[in-house]
PDB file of C-alpha atoms in Angstrom:
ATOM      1  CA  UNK Z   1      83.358  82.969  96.815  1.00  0.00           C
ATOM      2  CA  UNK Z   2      80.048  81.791  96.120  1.00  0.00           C
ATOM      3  CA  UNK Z   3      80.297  78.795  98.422  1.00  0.00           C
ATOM      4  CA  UNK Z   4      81.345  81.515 101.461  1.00  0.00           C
ATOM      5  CA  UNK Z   5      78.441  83.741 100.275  1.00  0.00           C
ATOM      6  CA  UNK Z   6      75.830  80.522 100.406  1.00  0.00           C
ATOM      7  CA  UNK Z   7      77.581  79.567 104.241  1.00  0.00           C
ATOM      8  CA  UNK Z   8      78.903  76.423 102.988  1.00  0.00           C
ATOM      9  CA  UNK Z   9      81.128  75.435 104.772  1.00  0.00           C
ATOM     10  CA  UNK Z  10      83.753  74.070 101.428  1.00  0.00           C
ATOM     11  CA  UNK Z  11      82.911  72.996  98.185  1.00  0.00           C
ATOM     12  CA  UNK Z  12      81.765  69.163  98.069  1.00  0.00           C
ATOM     13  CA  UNK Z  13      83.020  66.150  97.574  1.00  0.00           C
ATOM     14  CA  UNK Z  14      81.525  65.167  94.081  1.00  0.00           C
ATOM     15  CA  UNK Z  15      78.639  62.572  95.116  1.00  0.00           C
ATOM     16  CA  UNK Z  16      77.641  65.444  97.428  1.00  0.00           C
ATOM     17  CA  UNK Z  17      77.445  68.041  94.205  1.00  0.00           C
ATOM     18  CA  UNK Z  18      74.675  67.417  92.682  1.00  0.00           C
ATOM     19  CA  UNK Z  19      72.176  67.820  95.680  1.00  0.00           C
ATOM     20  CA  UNK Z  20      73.900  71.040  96.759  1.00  0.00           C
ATOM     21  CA  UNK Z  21      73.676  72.686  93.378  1.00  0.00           C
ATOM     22  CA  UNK Z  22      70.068  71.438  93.105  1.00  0.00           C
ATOM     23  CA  UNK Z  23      69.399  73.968  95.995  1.00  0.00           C
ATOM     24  CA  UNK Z  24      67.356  77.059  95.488  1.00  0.00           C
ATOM     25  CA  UNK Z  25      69.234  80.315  95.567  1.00  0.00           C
ATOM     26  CA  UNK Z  26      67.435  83.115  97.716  1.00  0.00           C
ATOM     27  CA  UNK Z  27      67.483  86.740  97.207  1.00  0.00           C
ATOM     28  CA  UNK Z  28      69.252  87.407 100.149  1.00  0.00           C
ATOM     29  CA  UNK Z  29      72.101  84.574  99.140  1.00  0.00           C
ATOM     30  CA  UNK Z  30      71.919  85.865  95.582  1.00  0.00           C
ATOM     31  CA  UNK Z  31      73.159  89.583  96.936  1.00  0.00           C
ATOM     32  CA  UNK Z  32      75.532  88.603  98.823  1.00  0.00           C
ATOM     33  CA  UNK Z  33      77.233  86.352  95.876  1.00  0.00           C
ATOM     34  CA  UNK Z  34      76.618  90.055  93.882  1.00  0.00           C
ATOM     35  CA  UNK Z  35      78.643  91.767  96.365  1.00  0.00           C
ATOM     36  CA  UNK Z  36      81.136  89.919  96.612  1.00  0.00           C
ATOM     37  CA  UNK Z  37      81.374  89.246  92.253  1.00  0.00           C
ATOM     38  CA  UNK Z  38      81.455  93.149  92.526  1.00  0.00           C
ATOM     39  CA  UNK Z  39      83.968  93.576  95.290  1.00  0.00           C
ATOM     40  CA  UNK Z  40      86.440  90.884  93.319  1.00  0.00           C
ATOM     41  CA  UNK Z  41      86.202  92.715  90.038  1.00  0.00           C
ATOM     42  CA  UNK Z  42      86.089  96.520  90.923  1.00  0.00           C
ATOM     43  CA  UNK Z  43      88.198  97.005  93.651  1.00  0.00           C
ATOM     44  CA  UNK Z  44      90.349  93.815  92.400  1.00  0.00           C
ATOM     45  CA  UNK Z  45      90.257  92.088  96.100  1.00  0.00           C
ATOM     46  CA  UNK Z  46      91.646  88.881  96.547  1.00  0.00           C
ATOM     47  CA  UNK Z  47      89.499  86.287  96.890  1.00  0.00           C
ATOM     48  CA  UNK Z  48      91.065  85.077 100.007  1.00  0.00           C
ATOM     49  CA  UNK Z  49      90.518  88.377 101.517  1.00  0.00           C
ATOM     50  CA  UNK Z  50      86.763  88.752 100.416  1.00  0.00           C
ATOM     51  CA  UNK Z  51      86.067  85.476 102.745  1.00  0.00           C
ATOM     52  CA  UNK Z  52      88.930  85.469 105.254  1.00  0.00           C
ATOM     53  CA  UNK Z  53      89.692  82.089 104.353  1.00  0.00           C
ATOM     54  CA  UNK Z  54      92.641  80.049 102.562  1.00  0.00           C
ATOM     55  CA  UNK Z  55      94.449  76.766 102.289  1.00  0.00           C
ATOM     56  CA  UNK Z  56      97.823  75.562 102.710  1.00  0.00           C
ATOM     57  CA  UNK Z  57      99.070  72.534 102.768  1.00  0.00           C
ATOM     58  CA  UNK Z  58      95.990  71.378 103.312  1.00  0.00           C
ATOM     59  CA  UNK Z  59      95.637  73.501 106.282  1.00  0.00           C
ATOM     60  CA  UNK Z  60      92.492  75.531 106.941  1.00  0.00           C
ATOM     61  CA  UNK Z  61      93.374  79.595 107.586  1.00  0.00           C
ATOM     62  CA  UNK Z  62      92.008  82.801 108.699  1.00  0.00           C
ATOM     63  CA  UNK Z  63      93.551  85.465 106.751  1.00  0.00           C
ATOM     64  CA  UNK Z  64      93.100  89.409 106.121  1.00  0.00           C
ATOM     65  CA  UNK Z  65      95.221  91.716 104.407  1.00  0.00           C
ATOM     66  CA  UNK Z  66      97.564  92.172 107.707  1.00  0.00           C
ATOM     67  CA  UNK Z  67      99.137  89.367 106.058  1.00  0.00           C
ATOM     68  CA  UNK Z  68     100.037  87.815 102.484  1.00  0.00           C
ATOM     69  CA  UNK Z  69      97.609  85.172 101.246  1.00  0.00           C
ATOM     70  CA  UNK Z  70      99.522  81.757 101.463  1.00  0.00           C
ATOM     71  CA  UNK Z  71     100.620  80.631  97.775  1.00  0.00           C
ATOM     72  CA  UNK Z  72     104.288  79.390  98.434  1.00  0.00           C
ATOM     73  CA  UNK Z  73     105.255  76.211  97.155  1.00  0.00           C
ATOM     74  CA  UNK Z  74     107.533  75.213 100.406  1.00  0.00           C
ATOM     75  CA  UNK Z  75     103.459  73.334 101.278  1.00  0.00           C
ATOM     76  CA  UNK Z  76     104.780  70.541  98.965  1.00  0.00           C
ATOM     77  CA  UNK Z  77     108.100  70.460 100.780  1.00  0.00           C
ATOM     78  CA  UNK Z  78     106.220  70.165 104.375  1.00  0.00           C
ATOM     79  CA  UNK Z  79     104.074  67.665 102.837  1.00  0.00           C
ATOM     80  CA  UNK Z  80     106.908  65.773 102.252  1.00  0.00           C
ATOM     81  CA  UNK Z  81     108.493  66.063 105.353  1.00  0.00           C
ATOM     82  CA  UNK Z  82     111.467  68.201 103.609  1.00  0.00           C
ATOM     83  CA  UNK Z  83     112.532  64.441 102.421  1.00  0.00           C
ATOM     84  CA  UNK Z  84     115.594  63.899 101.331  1.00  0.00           C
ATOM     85  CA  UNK Z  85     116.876  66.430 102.837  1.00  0.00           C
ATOM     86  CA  UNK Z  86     116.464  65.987 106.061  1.00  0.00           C
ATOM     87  CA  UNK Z  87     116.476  62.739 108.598  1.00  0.00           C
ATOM     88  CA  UNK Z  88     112.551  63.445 109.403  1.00  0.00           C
ATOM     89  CA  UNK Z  89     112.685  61.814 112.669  1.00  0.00           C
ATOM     90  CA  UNK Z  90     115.186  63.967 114.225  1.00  0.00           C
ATOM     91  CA  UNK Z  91     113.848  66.753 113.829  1.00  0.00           C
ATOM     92  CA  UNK Z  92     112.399  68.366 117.105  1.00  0.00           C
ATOM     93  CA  UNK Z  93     113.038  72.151 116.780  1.00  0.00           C
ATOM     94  CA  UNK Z  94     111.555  74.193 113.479  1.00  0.00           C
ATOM     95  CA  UNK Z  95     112.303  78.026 112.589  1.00  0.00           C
ATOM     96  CA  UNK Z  96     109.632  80.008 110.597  1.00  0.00           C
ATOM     97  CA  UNK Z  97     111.287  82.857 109.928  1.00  0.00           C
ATOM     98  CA  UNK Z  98     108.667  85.987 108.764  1.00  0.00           C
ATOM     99  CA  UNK Z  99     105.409  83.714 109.898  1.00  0.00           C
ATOM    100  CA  UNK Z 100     102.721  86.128 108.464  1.00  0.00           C
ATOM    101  CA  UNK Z 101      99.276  83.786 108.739  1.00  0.00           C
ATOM    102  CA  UNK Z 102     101.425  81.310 110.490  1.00  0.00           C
ATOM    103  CA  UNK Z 103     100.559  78.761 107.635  1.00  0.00           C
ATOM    104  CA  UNK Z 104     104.138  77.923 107.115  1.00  0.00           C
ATOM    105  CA  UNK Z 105     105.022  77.400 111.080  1.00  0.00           C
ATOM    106  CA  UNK Z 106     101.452  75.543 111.459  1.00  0.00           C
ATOM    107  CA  UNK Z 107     101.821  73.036 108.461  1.00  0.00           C
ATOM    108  CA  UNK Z 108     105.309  72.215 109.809  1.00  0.00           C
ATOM    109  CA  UNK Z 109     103.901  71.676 113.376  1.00  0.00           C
ATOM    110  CA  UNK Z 110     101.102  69.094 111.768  1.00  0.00           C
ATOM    111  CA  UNK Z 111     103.931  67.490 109.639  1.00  0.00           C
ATOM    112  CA  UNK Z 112     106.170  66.779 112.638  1.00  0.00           C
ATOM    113  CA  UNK Z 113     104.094  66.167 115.769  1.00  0.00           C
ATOM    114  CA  UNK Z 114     107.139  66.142 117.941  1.00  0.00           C
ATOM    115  CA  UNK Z 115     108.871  69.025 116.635  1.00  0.00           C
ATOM    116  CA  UNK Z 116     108.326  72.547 118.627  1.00  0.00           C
ATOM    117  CA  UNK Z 117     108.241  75.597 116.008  1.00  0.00           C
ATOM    118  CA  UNK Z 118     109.319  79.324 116.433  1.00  0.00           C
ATOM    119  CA  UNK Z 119     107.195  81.339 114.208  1.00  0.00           C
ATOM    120  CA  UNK Z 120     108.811  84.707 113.874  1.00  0.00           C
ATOM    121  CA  UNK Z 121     107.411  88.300 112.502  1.00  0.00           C
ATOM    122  CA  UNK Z 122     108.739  91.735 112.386  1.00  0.00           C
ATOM    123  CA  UNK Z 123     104.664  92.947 112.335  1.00  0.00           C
ATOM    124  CA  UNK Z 124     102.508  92.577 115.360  1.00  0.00           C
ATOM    125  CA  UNK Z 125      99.811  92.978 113.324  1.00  0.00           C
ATOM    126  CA  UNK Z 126     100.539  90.116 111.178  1.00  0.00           C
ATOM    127  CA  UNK Z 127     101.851  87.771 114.623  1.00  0.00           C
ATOM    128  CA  UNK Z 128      97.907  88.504 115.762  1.00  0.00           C
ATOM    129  CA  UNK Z 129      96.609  86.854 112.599  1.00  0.00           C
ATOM    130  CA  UNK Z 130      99.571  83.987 113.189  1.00  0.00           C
ATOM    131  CA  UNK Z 131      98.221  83.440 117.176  1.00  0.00           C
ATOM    132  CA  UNK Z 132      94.702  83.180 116.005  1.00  0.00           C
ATOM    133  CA  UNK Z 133      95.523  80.591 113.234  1.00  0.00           C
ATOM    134  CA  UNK Z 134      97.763  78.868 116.162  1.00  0.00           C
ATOM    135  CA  UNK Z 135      94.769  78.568 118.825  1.00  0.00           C
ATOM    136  CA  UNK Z 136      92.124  77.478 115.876  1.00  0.00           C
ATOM    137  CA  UNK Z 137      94.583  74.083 115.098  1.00  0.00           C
ATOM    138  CA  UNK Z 138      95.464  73.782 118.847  1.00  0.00           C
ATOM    139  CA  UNK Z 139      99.132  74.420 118.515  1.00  0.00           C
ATOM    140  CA  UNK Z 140      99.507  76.764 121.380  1.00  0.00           C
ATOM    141  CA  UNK Z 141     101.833  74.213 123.474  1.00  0.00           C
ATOM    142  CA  UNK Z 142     104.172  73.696 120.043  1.00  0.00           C
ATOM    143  CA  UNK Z 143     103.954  76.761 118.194  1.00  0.00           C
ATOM    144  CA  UNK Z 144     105.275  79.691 119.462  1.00  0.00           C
ATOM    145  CA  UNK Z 145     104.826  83.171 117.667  1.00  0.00           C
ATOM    146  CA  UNK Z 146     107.235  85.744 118.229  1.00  0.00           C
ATOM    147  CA  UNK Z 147     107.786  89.651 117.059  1.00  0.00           C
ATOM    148  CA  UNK Z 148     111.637  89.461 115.626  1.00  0.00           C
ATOM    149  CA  UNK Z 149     113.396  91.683 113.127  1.00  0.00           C
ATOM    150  CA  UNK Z 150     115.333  88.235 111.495  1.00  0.00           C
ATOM    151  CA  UNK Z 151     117.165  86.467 114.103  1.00  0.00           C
ATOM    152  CA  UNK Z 152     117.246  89.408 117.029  1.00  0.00           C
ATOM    153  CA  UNK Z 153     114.953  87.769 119.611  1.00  0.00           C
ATOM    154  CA  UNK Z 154     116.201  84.180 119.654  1.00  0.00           C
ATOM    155  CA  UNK Z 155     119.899  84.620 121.278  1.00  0.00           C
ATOM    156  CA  UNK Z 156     120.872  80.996 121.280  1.00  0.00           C
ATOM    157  CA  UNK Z 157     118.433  78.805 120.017  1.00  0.00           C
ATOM    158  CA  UNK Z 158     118.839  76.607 117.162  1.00  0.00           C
ATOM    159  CA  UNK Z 159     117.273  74.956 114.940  1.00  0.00           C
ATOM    160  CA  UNK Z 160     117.137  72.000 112.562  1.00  0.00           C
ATOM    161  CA  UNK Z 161     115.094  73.473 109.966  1.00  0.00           C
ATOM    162  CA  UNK Z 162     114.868  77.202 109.389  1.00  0.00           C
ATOM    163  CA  UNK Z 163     112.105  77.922 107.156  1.00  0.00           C
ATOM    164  CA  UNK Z 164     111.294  81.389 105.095  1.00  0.00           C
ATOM    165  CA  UNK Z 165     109.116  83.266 102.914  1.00  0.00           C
ATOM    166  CA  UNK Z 166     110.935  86.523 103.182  1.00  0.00           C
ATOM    167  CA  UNK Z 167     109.832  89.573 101.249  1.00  0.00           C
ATOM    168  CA  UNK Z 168     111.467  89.570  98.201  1.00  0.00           C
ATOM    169  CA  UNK Z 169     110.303  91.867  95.897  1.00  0.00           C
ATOM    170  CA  UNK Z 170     112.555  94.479  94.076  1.00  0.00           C
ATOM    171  CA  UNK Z 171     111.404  97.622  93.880  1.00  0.00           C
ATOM    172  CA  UNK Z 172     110.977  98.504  89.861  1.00  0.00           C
ATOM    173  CA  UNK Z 173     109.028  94.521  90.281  1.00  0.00           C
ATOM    174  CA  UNK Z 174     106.895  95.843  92.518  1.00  0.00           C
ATOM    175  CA  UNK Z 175     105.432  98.871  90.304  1.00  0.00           C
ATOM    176  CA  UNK Z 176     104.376  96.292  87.806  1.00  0.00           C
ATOM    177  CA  UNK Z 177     102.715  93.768  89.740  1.00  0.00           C
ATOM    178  CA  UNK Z 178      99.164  93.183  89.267  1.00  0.00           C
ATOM    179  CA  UNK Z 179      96.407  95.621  91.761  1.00  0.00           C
ATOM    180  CA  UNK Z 180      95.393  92.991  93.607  1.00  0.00           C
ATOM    181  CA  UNK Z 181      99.545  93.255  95.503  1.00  0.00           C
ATOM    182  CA  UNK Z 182      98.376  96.293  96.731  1.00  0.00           C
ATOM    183  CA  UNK Z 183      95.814  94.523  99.082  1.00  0.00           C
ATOM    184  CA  UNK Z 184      98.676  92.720 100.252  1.00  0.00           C
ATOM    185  CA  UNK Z 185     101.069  94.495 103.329  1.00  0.00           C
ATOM    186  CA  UNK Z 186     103.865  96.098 101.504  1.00  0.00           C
ATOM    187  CA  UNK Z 187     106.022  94.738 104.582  1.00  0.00           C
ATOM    188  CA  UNK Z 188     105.695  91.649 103.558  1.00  0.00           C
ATOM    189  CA  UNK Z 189     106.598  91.902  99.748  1.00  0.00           C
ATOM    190  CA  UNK Z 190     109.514  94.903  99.187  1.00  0.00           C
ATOM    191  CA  UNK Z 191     112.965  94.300 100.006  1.00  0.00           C
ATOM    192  CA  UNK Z 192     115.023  97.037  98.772  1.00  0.00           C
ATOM    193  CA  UNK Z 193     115.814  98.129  95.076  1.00  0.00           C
ATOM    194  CA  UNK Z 194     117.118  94.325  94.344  1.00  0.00           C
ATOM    195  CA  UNK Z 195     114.847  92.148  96.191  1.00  0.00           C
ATOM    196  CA  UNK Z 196     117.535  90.997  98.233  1.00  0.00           C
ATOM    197  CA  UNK Z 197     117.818  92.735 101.767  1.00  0.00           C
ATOM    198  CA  UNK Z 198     116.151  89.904 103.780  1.00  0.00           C
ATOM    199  CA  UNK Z 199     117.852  86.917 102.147  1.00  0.00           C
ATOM    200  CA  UNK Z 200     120.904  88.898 102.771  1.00  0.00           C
ATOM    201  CA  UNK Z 201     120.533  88.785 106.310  1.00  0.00           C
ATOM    202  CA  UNK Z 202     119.251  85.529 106.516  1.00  0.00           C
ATOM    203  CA  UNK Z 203     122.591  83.987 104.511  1.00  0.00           C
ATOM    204  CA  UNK Z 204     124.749  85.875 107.005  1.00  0.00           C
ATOM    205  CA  UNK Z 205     123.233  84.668 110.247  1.00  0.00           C
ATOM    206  CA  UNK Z 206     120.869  81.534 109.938  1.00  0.00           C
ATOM    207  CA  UNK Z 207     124.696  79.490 110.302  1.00  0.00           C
ATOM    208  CA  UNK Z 208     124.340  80.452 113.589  1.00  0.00           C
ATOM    209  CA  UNK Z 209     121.146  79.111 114.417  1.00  0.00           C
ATOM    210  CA  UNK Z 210     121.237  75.595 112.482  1.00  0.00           C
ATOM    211  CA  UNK Z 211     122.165  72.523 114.425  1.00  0.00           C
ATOM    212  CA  UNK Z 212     124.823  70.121 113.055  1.00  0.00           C
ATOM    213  CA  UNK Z 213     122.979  68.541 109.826  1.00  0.00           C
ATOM    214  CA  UNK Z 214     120.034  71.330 109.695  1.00  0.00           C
ATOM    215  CA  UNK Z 215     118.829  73.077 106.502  1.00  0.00           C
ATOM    216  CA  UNK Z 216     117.972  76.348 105.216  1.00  0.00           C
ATOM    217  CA  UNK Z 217     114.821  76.472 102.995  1.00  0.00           C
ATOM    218  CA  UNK Z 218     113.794  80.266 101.175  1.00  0.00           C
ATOM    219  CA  UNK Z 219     111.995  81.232  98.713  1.00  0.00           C
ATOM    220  CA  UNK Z 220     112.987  83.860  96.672  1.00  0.00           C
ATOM    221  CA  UNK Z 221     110.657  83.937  93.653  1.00  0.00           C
ATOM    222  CA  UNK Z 222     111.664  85.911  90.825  1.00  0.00           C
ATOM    223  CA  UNK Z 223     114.507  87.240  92.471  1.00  0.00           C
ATOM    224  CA  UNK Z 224     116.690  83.757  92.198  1.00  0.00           C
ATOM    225  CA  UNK Z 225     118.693  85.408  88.797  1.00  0.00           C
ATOM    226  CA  UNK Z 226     119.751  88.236  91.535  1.00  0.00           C
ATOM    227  CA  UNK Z 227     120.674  85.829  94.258  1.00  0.00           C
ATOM    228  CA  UNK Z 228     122.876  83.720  91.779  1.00  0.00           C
ATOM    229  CA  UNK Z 229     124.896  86.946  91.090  1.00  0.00           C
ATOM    230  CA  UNK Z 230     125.533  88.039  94.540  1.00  0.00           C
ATOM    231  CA  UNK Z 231     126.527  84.747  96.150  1.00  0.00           C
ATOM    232  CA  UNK Z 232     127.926  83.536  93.191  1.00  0.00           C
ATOM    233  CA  UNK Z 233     130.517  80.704  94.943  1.00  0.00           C
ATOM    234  CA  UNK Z 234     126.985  79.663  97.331  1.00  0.00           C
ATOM    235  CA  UNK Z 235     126.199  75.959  95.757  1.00  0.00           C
ATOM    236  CA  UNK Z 236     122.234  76.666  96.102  1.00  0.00           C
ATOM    237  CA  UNK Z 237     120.402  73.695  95.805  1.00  0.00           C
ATOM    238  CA  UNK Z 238     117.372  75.135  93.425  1.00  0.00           C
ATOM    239  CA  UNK Z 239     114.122  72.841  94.286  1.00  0.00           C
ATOM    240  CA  UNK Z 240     111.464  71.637  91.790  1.00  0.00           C
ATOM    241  CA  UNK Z 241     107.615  71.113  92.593  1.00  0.00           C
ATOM    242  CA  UNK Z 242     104.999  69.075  91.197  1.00  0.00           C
ATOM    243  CA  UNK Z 243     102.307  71.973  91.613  1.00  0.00           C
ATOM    244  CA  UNK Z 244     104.125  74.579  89.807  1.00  0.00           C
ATOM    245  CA  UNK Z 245     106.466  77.360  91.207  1.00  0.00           C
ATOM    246  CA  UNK Z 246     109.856  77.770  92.024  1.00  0.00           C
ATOM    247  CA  UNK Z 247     112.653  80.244  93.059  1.00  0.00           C
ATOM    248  CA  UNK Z 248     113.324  77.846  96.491  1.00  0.00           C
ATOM    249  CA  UNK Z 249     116.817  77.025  97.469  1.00  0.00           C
ATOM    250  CA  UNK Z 250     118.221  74.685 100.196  1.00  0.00           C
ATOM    251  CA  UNK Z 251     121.635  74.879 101.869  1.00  0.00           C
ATOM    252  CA  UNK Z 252     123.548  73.390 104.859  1.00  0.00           C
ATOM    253  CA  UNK Z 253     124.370  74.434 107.740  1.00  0.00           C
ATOM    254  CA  UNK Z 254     128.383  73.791 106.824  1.00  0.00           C
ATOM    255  CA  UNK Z 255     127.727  75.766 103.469  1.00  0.00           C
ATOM    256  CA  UNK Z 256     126.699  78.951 104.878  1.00  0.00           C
ATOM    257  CA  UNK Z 257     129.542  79.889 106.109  1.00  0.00           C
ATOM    258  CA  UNK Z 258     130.613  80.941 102.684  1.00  0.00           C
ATOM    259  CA  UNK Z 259     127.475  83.154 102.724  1.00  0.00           C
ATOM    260  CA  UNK Z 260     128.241  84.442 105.862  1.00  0.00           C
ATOM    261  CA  UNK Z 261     131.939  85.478 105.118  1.00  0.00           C
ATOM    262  CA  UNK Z 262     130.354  87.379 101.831  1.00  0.00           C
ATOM    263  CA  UNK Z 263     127.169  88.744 103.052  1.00  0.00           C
TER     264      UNK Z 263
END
């Protein structure tokens, strides 16, 4: 925050630190860093919402609080190219299923330069944060944001990765989280009393919209002790990161049809 309030453009690279700090601070500068200290602390703001301005997966984005702040850790699975999972050089056609910022659909679109990616939203208002994230990185001929309630707008097409961040959030989960979730659009977090509405629908009709070999990445945070007892016979494959975080599962195409018999 203090970096946006000074117009920095990022923090420096460490032989570049010591000249920068050395600056002086005006009084102008020095209120604005006040502000925002203030802003952070008394109104409990994200960060990322205070300067419009996140990463993810190394990815520069504009954000506001039409849309969740990035945080998932599917950016270590891009960065890897979804490997093993996947044959990485077949891939041509990419599903981001509830887009928000876009960050997901974007990252995907830098990690696989000849892959064309559906990023898909129930909220307009979040899909006009998504397109302006899209035009910034130049992605306008490869990334295409749609508004979608799940699957309804694409018919047909299909996919060889289908990739979500659904909201996921119980209900009684939701009461307790920290102020700062209430900055974020309650769209995007709530999912009925168990956390489980969208993943619901998503197990009963991504089959549909996987190509022979594709793969089904979700996240479902906390919710993942919920999942395992409703789709008890599903053999998730539960992911592990480097970073930190979890609550990510990966299926096939030919095991969802168990899902979508049950869902």
């Amino acid at each position: 925050m203090i970096w946006h309030a000074l117009r920095l453009p990022q923090a420096p690279a460490a032989a570049q630190a010591r000249s920068v700090l050395a600056r002086p601070v005006s009084r102008s500068a020095l209120a604005r860093i006040e502000a925002l200290l203030a802003r952070r602390i008394e109104e409990r703001i994200p960060a990322s919402y205070l300067t419009q301005r996140c990463w993810f997966a190394g990815v520069p984005l504009y954000v506001d609080e039409r849309v969740l702040i990035p945080r998932s850790p599917i950016a270590e699975l891009i960065e890897r190219r979804f490997a093993p999972w996947i044959v990485t050089r077949r891939v041509r056609r990419i599903l981001d299923l509830g887009t928000g910022s876009g960050c997901i659909a974007i990252a995907c679109a830098r990690a696989f330069p000849a892959a064309r990616v559906d990023a898909l939203d129930i909220s307009q208002a979040a899909l006009a944060v998504a397109r302006l994230n899209i035009r910034r990185h130049r992605l306008q001929r490869r990334v295409r944001a749609l508004r979608s309630d799940h699957f309804t707008a694409l018919r047909r097409a299909s996919y060889d990765i289908i990739v979500s961040n659904p909201p996921y959030v119980g209900r009684r989960e939701l009461r307790g989280l920290p102020a700062e979730y209430r900055h974020e659009p309650k769209l995007g977090l709530e999912a009925g009393l168990d956390g489980l509405d969208s993943v619901r629908v998503i197990l009963r009709d991504a089959a549909a919209h996987l190509n022979p070999g594709g793969i089904l990445i979700v996240e479902v945070g906390n919710s993942e002790t919920a999942l395992r007892r409703a789709f008890p016979r599903l053999p998730f494959i539960w992911l592990s990161f480097q970073r930190g975080g979890g609550g990510v599962f990966m299926l096939e195409r030919a095991q969802l049809a168990t899902a979508a018999a049950g869902a």
